[in-house]
Short mmCIF file of C-alpha atoms in Angstrom, two decimals:
data_model
loop_
_atom_site.label_atom_id
_atom_site.label_comp_id
_atom_site.label_asym_id
_atom_site.label_seq_id
_atom_site.Cartn_x
_atom_site.Cartn_y
_atom_site.Cartn_z
CA MET I 84 16.94 122.21 43.40
CA SER I 85 17.33 126.14 43.37
CA SER I 86 20.21 127.20 40.85
CA SER I 87 20.78 130.29 43.01
CA PRO I 88 24.10 130.81 45.17
CA SER I 89 21.84 130.44 48.14
CA SER I 90 21.48 126.87 47.60
CA SER I 91 24.89 126.13 47.55
CA GLY I 92 24.79 124.79 51.10
CA ASN I 93 22.77 121.88 49.89
CA HIS I 94 25.21 120.75 47.28
CA ASN I 95 26.79 117.62 49.30
CA ASN I 96 24.15 115.27 48.44
CA ASN I 97 23.84 115.69 44.64
CA GLN I 98 27.18 116.86 43.98
CA GLN I 99 29.41 114.57 41.37
CA GLN I 100 32.52 113.04 42.46
CA PRO I 101 35.51 114.21 40.17
CA SER I 102 36.80 111.98 37.59
CA SER I 103 40.04 110.27 38.61
CA SER I 104 41.23 110.83 34.74
CA CYS I 105 42.90 113.81 33.92
CA HIS I 106 41.22 115.95 31.12
CA ALA I 107 43.46 117.37 28.15
CA PHE I 108 44.05 121.21 28.17
CA PRO I 109 43.79 121.97 24.68
CA ILE I 110 46.17 124.13 24.03
CA ARG I 111 45.13 139.87 48.44
CA PRO I 112 42.81 142.01 48.68
CA TRP I 113 43.13 145.66 46.53
CA ASN I 114 43.55 147.71 49.44
CA SER I 115 46.51 146.02 50.90
CA ARG I 116 50.09 146.04 50.35
CA LEU I 117 50.67 145.38 46.65
CA ILE I 118 53.50 142.77 47.42
CA ASN I 119 55.32 141.63 50.22
CA THR I 120 59.11 142.33 49.83
CA GLN I 121 60.40 141.02 53.19
CA GLN I 122 63.61 139.18 52.61
CA GLN I 123 63.22 135.47 53.49
CA GLN I 124 65.59 133.64 55.25
CA PRO I 125 66.39 129.77 54.36
CA SER I 126 65.20 127.57 56.72
CA THR I 127 66.80 124.31 58.06
CA PRO I 128 65.70 121.28 55.91
CA ALA I 129 63.11 119.21 57.48
CA ARG I 130 63.96 115.89 59.38
CA ARG I 131 64.21 112.96 56.87
CA ILE I 132 61.07 110.89 57.29
CA THR I 133 61.56 108.05 54.61
CA GLN I 134 64.46 107.73 52.31
CA SER I 135 62.29 107.20 49.13
CA SER I 136 59.53 109.47 49.78
CA THR I 137 61.77 112.47 50.81
CA SER I 138 64.32 112.37 48.49
CA SER I 139 61.56 112.28 45.56
CA LEU I 140 59.94 115.14 47.11
CA ALA I 141 63.52 117.03 47.15
CA SER I 142 63.63 116.94 43.81
CA THR I 143 60.24 118.67 43.02
CA THR I 144 60.40 121.28 45.71
CA GLU I 145 62.68 124.31 46.79
CA ASP I 146 63.48 124.76 50.58
CA ALA I 147 60.54 127.05 52.27
CA SER I 148 60.89 130.07 54.42
CA ARG I 149 59.96 129.72 58.11
CA THR I 150 57.79 132.90 57.72
CA THR I 151 54.10 133.60 57.81
CA SER I 152 52.46 136.57 56.08
CA VAL I 153 50.17 138.52 58.34
CA ASN I 154 48.37 141.55 57.32
CA GLY I 155 50.94 141.91 54.39
CA SER I 156 54.03 141.69 56.89
CA SER I 157 56.29 138.75 57.31
CA ILE I 158 56.33 137.47 60.58
CA SER I 159 59.30 134.90 61.67
CA ASN I 160 58.12 131.67 62.98
CA ASN I 161 61.34 131.31 64.83
CA SER I 162 60.93 130.61 68.51
CA ASN I 163 63.57 132.67 69.32
CA ASN I 164 61.08 135.98 67.99
CA SER I 165 58.31 134.82 70.15
CA SER I 166 56.67 137.16 72.44
CA THR I 167 54.64 136.94 75.80
CA SER I 168 51.50 138.64 74.03
CA GLY I 169 50.25 138.30 70.58
CA ILE I 170 51.85 137.62 67.09
CA PRO I 171 55.52 137.55 67.34
CA ARG I 172 56.98 140.69 65.74
CA ASN I 173 59.90 140.78 63.35
CA SER I 174 61.15 144.37 63.44
CA ALA I 175 62.74 144.24 60.29
CA SER I 176 59.58 143.84 58.35
CA PHE I 177 58.31 147.17 59.48
CA LYS I 178 60.83 149.05 57.56
CA ASN I 179 59.93 151.65 54.78
CA LEU I 180 60.14 150.44 51.27
CA LYS I 181 61.18 151.96 48.07
CA THR I 182 59.91 151.69 44.88
CA SER I 183 62.71 149.86 43.43
CA GLU I 184 62.57 147.20 45.93
CA VAL I 185 58.73 146.85 45.24
CA LEU I 186 59.49 146.42 41.59
CA SER I 187 62.46 143.67 42.22
CA LEU I 188 61.81 140.70 40.44
CA ASP I 189 62.35 138.58 43.69
CA SER I 190 59.54 140.45 45.19
CA ILE I 191 57.47 140.09 42.13
CA ARG I 192 58.08 136.64 41.72
CA ALA I 193 57.06 136.03 45.64
CA SER I 194 53.71 137.60 45.16
CA LEU I 195 53.23 135.43 41.95
CA ILE I 196 53.89 132.11 44.04
CA ARG I 197 51.43 133.38 46.80
CA GLN I 198 48.94 133.62 43.99
CA GLU I 199 49.45 129.94 43.05
CA GLU I 200 47.37 128.70 46.11
CA THR I 201 44.59 131.34 45.31
CA ILE I 202 44.39 129.88 41.69
CA ILE I 203 44.56 126.14 42.55
CA PHE I 204 41.83 126.37 45.38
CA ALA I 205 39.46 128.40 43.04
CA LEU I 206 40.06 125.47 40.37
CA ILE I 207 39.38 122.51 42.66
CA GLU I 208 36.21 124.58 44.04
CA ARG I 209 34.76 124.90 40.50
CA ALA I 210 35.87 121.36 39.47
CA GLN I 211 33.27 119.86 42.16
CA PHE I 212 30.10 121.21 39.90
CA ARG I 213 29.34 119.72 36.35
CA HIS I 214 30.22 121.71 32.99
CA ASN I 215 27.04 123.51 33.10
CA ALA I 216 27.32 124.83 29.88
CA ILE I 217 24.04 126.60 29.81
CA VAL I 218 25.87 128.96 32.25
CA TYR I 219 27.78 130.33 29.36
CA GLU I 220 25.30 130.74 26.45
CA LYS I 221 23.99 134.19 25.98
CA GLY I 222 20.23 133.91 26.83
CA GLY I 223 20.66 130.55 28.13
CA LEU I 224 18.49 131.51 31.34
CA GLY I 225 16.61 134.15 29.60
CA HIS I 226 16.52 137.79 29.37
CA LEU I 227 18.39 138.63 32.42
CA GLY I 228 18.14 142.27 32.37
CA THR I 229 20.89 144.80 33.21
CA PRO I 230 23.10 143.49 36.36
CA PRO I 231 22.31 145.74 39.50
CA GLY I 232 24.67 148.67 39.76
CA SER I 233 26.19 148.35 36.49
CA THR I 234 25.99 150.71 33.52
CA ALA I 235 23.85 149.49 30.65
CA ALA I 236 25.83 149.22 27.43
CA ASP I 237 22.54 148.06 25.54
CA PRO I 238 19.18 147.22 27.61
CA ASP I 239 18.21 144.73 25.08
CA GLU I 240 21.52 143.01 24.82
CA LYS I 241 21.29 139.36 26.43
CA LEU I 242 23.91 138.31 28.40
CA SER I 243 25.10 134.80 29.69
CA PHE I 244 24.43 134.01 33.34
CA LEU I 245 28.34 134.22 33.85
CA GLU I 246 28.27 137.80 31.98
CA TYR I 247 25.51 138.63 34.51
CA MET I 248 27.04 137.51 37.40
CA LEU I 249 30.58 139.08 36.58
CA VAL I 250 29.07 142.44 35.55
CA GLY I 251 27.08 142.90 38.70
CA THR I 252 30.16 141.40 40.93
CA GLU I 253 32.32 144.19 39.37
CA ALA I 254 29.75 146.84 39.70
CA LEU I 255 29.72 146.37 43.57
CA HIS I 256 33.46 146.08 43.58
CA PHE I 257 33.91 149.15 41.78
CA ALA I 258 32.16 150.95 44.89
CA VAL I 259 34.65 149.80 47.24
CA ARG I 260 37.23 151.08 44.66
CA ARG I 261 38.97 147.58 43.41
CA TYR I 262 39.78 148.86 40.20
CA THR I 263 41.31 151.77 41.24
CA SER I 264 44.50 149.18 42.52
CA PRO I 265 47.08 148.79 39.41
CA GLU I 266 46.97 144.94 40.07
CA GLU I 267 42.90 144.92 39.54
CA HIS I 268 41.27 144.75 36.10
CA ALA I 269 37.55 144.65 35.25
CA PHE I 270 36.21 141.91 32.42
CA PHE I 271 33.78 144.73 31.33
CA PRO I 272 35.05 148.34 32.25
CA GLU I 273 32.48 149.62 29.74
CA ARG I 274 29.82 148.60 32.09
CA LEU I 275 31.24 149.98 35.64
CA PRO I 276 29.61 152.95 37.12
CA THR I 277 30.73 156.21 36.87
CA SER I 278 30.36 157.25 40.40
CA ASP I 279 28.96 156.06 43.51
CA LYS I 280 32.04 154.98 45.41
CA VAL I 281 31.48 154.26 49.25
CA LEU I 282 35.05 154.31 50.00
CA GLU I 283 37.41 157.26 49.59
CA GLU I 284 40.17 156.75 47.21
CA LEU I 285 43.71 155.62 48.03
CA GLU I 286 46.96 156.85 46.76
CA PHE I 287 48.85 153.99 45.13
CA PRO I 288 52.50 154.40 44.35
CA ARG I 289 53.44 154.92 40.69
CA LEU I 290 54.75 151.47 39.60
CA LEU I 291 53.90 151.58 36.01
CA SER I 292 54.67 153.88 33.32
CA ASP I 293 51.76 156.00 31.76
CA VAL I 294 53.57 156.34 28.40
CA GLY I 295 51.59 155.15 25.75
CA HIS I 296 48.85 154.26 28.17
CA ALA I 297 51.16 150.86 29.00
CA SER I 298 49.42 150.69 32.40
CA ASP I 299 46.02 150.25 30.75
CA VAL I 300 46.89 147.04 29.20
CA ASN I 301 43.84 144.78 29.76
CA PHE I 302 43.54 141.14 28.29
CA ASN I 303 40.82 139.98 30.12
CA GLU I 304 38.75 139.55 26.92
CA ILE I 305 40.76 136.78 25.70
CA LEU I 306 41.10 135.38 29.16
CA LEU I 307 37.34 135.10 29.58
CA LYS I 308 37.06 133.61 26.10
CA LYS I 309 39.96 130.80 26.92
CA TYR I 310 38.54 130.32 30.19
CA VAL I 311 34.73 129.32 29.24
CA GLN I 312 36.08 127.37 25.96
CA GLU I 313 38.98 125.52 27.33
CA VAL I 314 39.77 125.58 30.86
CA VAL I 315 36.54 124.78 32.18
CA PRO I 316 35.63 121.71 29.93
CA SER I 317 39.40 120.22 30.99
CA ILE I 318 38.69 120.43 34.83
CA CYS I 319 35.06 119.61 34.96
CA GLN I 320 32.76 116.61 34.46
CA GLY I 321 30.43 117.23 31.47
CA GLY I 322 26.67 117.42 31.78
CA ASP I 323 24.44 119.67 34.35
CA ASP I 324 23.86 119.46 37.51
CA GLU I 325 21.48 122.20 38.14
CA GLN I 326 24.18 124.17 40.60
CA HIS I 327 24.30 127.31 38.08
CA GLY I 328 24.51 129.88 40.76
CA SER I 329 27.28 128.10 42.54
CA THR I 330 28.73 127.38 39.37
CA ALA I 331 28.91 131.22 38.30
CA LEU I 332 30.30 132.27 41.77
CA CYS I 333 33.11 129.88 41.23
CA ASP I 334 33.72 131.05 38.05
CA VAL I 335 33.91 134.60 38.76
CA ALA I 336 36.67 133.50 41.55
CA VAL I 337 38.74 131.81 38.91
CA LEU I 338 38.70 134.47 36.45
CA GLN I 339 39.55 137.30 39.00
CA ALA I 340 42.54 135.30 40.33
CA LEU I 341 43.79 134.32 36.81
CA SER I 342 43.37 137.84 35.81
CA LYS I 343 45.40 139.35 38.63
CA ARG I 344 48.19 136.74 37.74
CA VAL I 345 48.31 137.37 33.93
CA HIS I 346 48.38 141.17 34.59
CA TYR I 347 51.36 141.11 36.91
CA GLY I 348 53.22 140.55 33.87
CA LYS I 349 53.00 144.49 33.60
CA PHE I 350 55.08 144.65 37.02
CA VAL I 351 57.52 141.84 35.66
CA ALA I 352 57.63 144.11 32.26
CA GLU I 353 58.42 147.46 33.78
CA SER I 354 61.09 145.63 36.15
CA LYS I 355 62.87 144.21 33.21
CA TYR I 356 62.43 147.25 31.39
CA LEU I 357 64.42 149.26 34.12
CA ALA I 358 66.81 146.73 34.18
CA ASP I 359 67.75 147.12 30.65
CA PRO I 360 65.94 150.28 29.12
CA GLU I 361 68.40 150.63 26.05
CA GLY I 362 67.95 147.07 24.85
CA TYR I 363 64.00 147.00 25.06
CA GLN I 364 63.82 150.28 23.26
CA LYS I 365 66.13 149.07 20.43
CA LEU I 366 63.83 145.91 19.85
CA VAL I 367 60.78 147.96 20.06
CA ASP I 368 62.02 150.54 17.71
CA ALA I 369 62.68 147.61 15.15
CA GLY I 370 59.46 146.17 15.75
CA ASP I 371 61.02 143.11 16.92
CA ALA I 372 58.15 141.37 19.08
CA GLU I 373 59.99 137.92 18.75
CA GLY I 374 63.16 139.55 19.89
CA VAL I 375 61.18 141.50 23.18
CA MET I 376 59.51 137.92 23.96
CA LYS I 377 62.95 136.36 23.98
CA LEU I 378 64.76 138.96 25.99
CA LEU I 379 62.05 138.83 28.62
CA THR I 380 61.86 135.19 28.66
CA ASN I 381 63.20 133.04 31.57
CA GLU I 382 63.03 129.45 30.84
CA ILE I 383 64.46 128.25 34.08
CA VAL I 384 61.69 130.18 36.24
CA GLU I 385 58.89 129.05 34.09
CA ALA I 386 60.12 125.30 34.60
CA LYS I 387 59.97 126.00 38.31
CA VAL I 388 56.67 127.32 38.15
CA LEU I 389 55.15 124.68 36.16
CA ARG I 390 56.71 122.02 38.66
CA ARG I 391 55.62 123.95 41.61
CA ALA I 392 52.07 124.21 40.15
CA ARG I 393 51.91 120.50 39.26
CA LEU I 394 52.97 119.70 43.07
CA LYS I 395 50.56 122.12 44.64
CA ALA I 396 47.53 120.64 42.80
CA ALA I 397 48.72 117.26 43.75
CA THR I 398 49.08 118.15 47.56
CA TYR I 399 45.85 120.19 47.76
CA GLY I 400 43.77 118.15 45.42
CA THR I 401 44.47 114.58 47.25
CA GLU I 402 42.74 113.74 50.67
CA PRO I 403 45.28 112.92 53.29
CA LEU I 404 46.02 108.95 54.03
CA LEU I 405 44.65 109.49 57.45
CA ALA I 406 44.39 105.59 58.12
CA GLU I 407 48.34 106.01 58.41
CA LEU I 408 48.06 108.22 61.29
CA PRO I 409 48.62 107.20 65.03
CA PRO I 410 45.55 108.32 67.06
CA LEU I 411 45.40 112.08 67.39
CA ARG I 412 45.22 111.93 71.29
CA ALA I 413 48.82 111.58 71.85
CA GLU I 414 50.94 112.30 75.04
CA GLY I 415 54.99 112.85 75.27
CA GLY I 416 57.00 111.38 72.51
CA GLU I 417 54.11 110.31 70.70
CA LYS I 418 53.37 113.62 69.38
CA THR I 419 56.62 113.37 67.28
CA SER I 420 55.37 110.22 65.63
CA ILE I 421 52.25 111.68 64.70
CA VAL I 422 53.93 114.70 63.01
CA ALA I 423 56.38 112.22 61.49
CA ALA I 424 53.57 110.12 60.09
CA ALA I 425 51.40 113.07 58.95
CA ALA I 426 54.60 114.21 57.08
CA ALA I 427 55.13 111.23 55.63
CA SER I 428 51.61 110.61 54.44
CA ALA I 429 51.47 113.92 52.74
CA VAL I 430 54.72 113.22 50.99
CA VAL I 431 53.63 109.74 49.80
CA ALA I 432 50.20 111.24 48.46
CA ALA I 433 51.85 114.15 46.72
CA ILE I 434 54.36 112.06 44.96
CA GLU I 435 51.60 109.29 43.94
CA ALA I 436 49.49 111.96 42.67
CA MET I 437 52.75 113.79 40.73
CA GLY I 438 53.02 110.48 38.62
CA ASP I 439 51.36 109.65 35.55
CA ASP I 440 48.95 107.21 36.87
CA ASP I 441 45.45 108.20 36.80
CA THR I 442 43.95 105.85 39.33
CA THR I 443 44.27 108.05 42.04
CA GLU I 444 41.03 110.18 42.90
CA LYS I 445 41.88 113.74 42.78
CA LYS I 446 39.90 117.00 43.07
CA VAL I 447 41.44 118.30 40.36
CA CYS I 448 43.92 116.65 38.07
CA PRO I 449 47.62 118.00 38.63
CA ALA I 450 48.61 117.70 34.83
CA THR I 451 45.65 119.67 34.03
CA VAL I 452 46.61 122.35 36.39
CA GLU I 453 50.18 122.35 34.94
CA SER I 454 49.08 122.32 31.39
CA ILE I 455 46.72 125.41 32.36
CA TYR I 456 49.92 126.91 33.37
CA ARG I 457 51.97 126.10 30.52
CA ASP I 458 49.50 126.76 27.95
CA LEU I 459 47.47 129.53 29.11
CA ILE I 460 48.74 131.75 32.35
CA ILE I 461 52.48 131.71 31.21
CA PRO I 462 51.86 132.61 27.56
CA LEU I 463 49.28 135.09 28.06
CA THR I 464 51.26 136.94 30.76
CA LYS I 465 54.10 137.13 28.54
CA ASP I 466 51.64 138.47 25.87
CA VAL I 467 50.86 141.41 28.39
CA GLU I 468 54.65 141.90 29.06
CA VAL I 469 55.10 142.50 25.38
CA ALA I 470 52.04 144.57 24.92
CA TYR I 471 53.27 146.62 27.99
CA LEU I 472 56.93 147.20 26.68
CA PHE I 473 55.89 147.97 23.27
CA ARG I 474 53.78 150.94 24.45
CA ARG I 475 56.28 151.64 27.14
CA CYS I 476 58.42 152.26 24.73
CA GLY I 477 56.16 154.63 22.45
CA ARG I 478 54.90 152.08 20.06
CA GLU I 479 51.76 150.12 19.51
CA PRO I 480 52.20 146.41 19.81
CA PRO I 481 51.97 144.30 16.63
CA PRO I 482 48.31 142.59 15.87
CA GLU I 483 49.51 139.28 17.20
CA TYR I 484 49.58 140.99 20.52
CA ALA I 485 45.96 142.55 20.58
CA PRO I 486 43.83 141.83 23.44
CA ASN I 487 41.33 139.85 22.00
CA ARG I 488 43.59 137.16 20.99
CA MET I 489 46.86 135.21 22.11
CA SER I 490 50.13 135.29 20.08
CA THR I 491 50.15 131.25 20.12
CA ASP I 492 46.80 131.41 18.28
CA PRO I 493 46.87 130.36 14.89
CA TRP I 494 46.03 133.15 12.15
#
């Protein structure tokens, strides 16, 4: 079978089923609005389906808002706002925004929550293929040459197939101004083209500080290393299935989503700095990186992130219990029973997958996704925050916060 991306449509016959056991983890588009700052209104709690399943779910989730994001604007799902033509409009979502609103921690957290779906679905897509270690070996698929559109640092340098695909993808995305956005970061910025943009530049609001080149903080070097060495082996079965093109495409999607997530730490850091500039400046002047880390850490929020990531992975990574549903062609009051049965089925599936029982077949292990957040995403995001704050306050960050390592790595 061809290893090119075009062969991905024929994967189903040879695709390996994900393992039921969890592997231990060892350790919106760039031209859209940066983040959605529409204030969410709490919704009425859903009708109780079953006492046991609903009460269990309530302990692991928070009330969701009845809003839907459409083209960056929040649209209320309340039937009172419905219109006879097109999507119902909520006029409050079209007000002008101030930078202080865009940089509010609540607004930034809302964007990070939306990114969780992108990351988890990308991990699920990657987990359907074997490890395919040859994709990550330099020269593993021969001398591939210079990726189309990129700048060759060394024409004779051998790239891994993932590096080749990543460099070529970044060169293409550079042409449509992806890396002019403050929320996007290239893994190989030195290989980006110097011109040839096909779209005109956009003017982004100045949300980050240029003091000490703080806005240029880029931790993609260590992120790529950790992804290849730790994330991929933790979510994929070992071996090779020859689907190298599709594997690399999935890798690129995961890496871009992870990069956006961890570098959102710069927006978090700027928001926290503006709330207490004197406190952070004092710690940085004293070279107290641990103090900075302690001041910016919110353990309550981190615990919620871990719980939510695990629940989403359990929900999205488990097939619905279709056998428990009534026939879909229902009339009158039977529609209510269909909704109730579907909701109960989803709740039960999520609760079962959230447990420690590894016998349930999963597309990706919820515990592994939780550990990826706990051991990689959250600590690396905080490393980005510390590095940004040190530069923001006029000093270089300590060596343990260099972009080629994590502060949690042993020396």
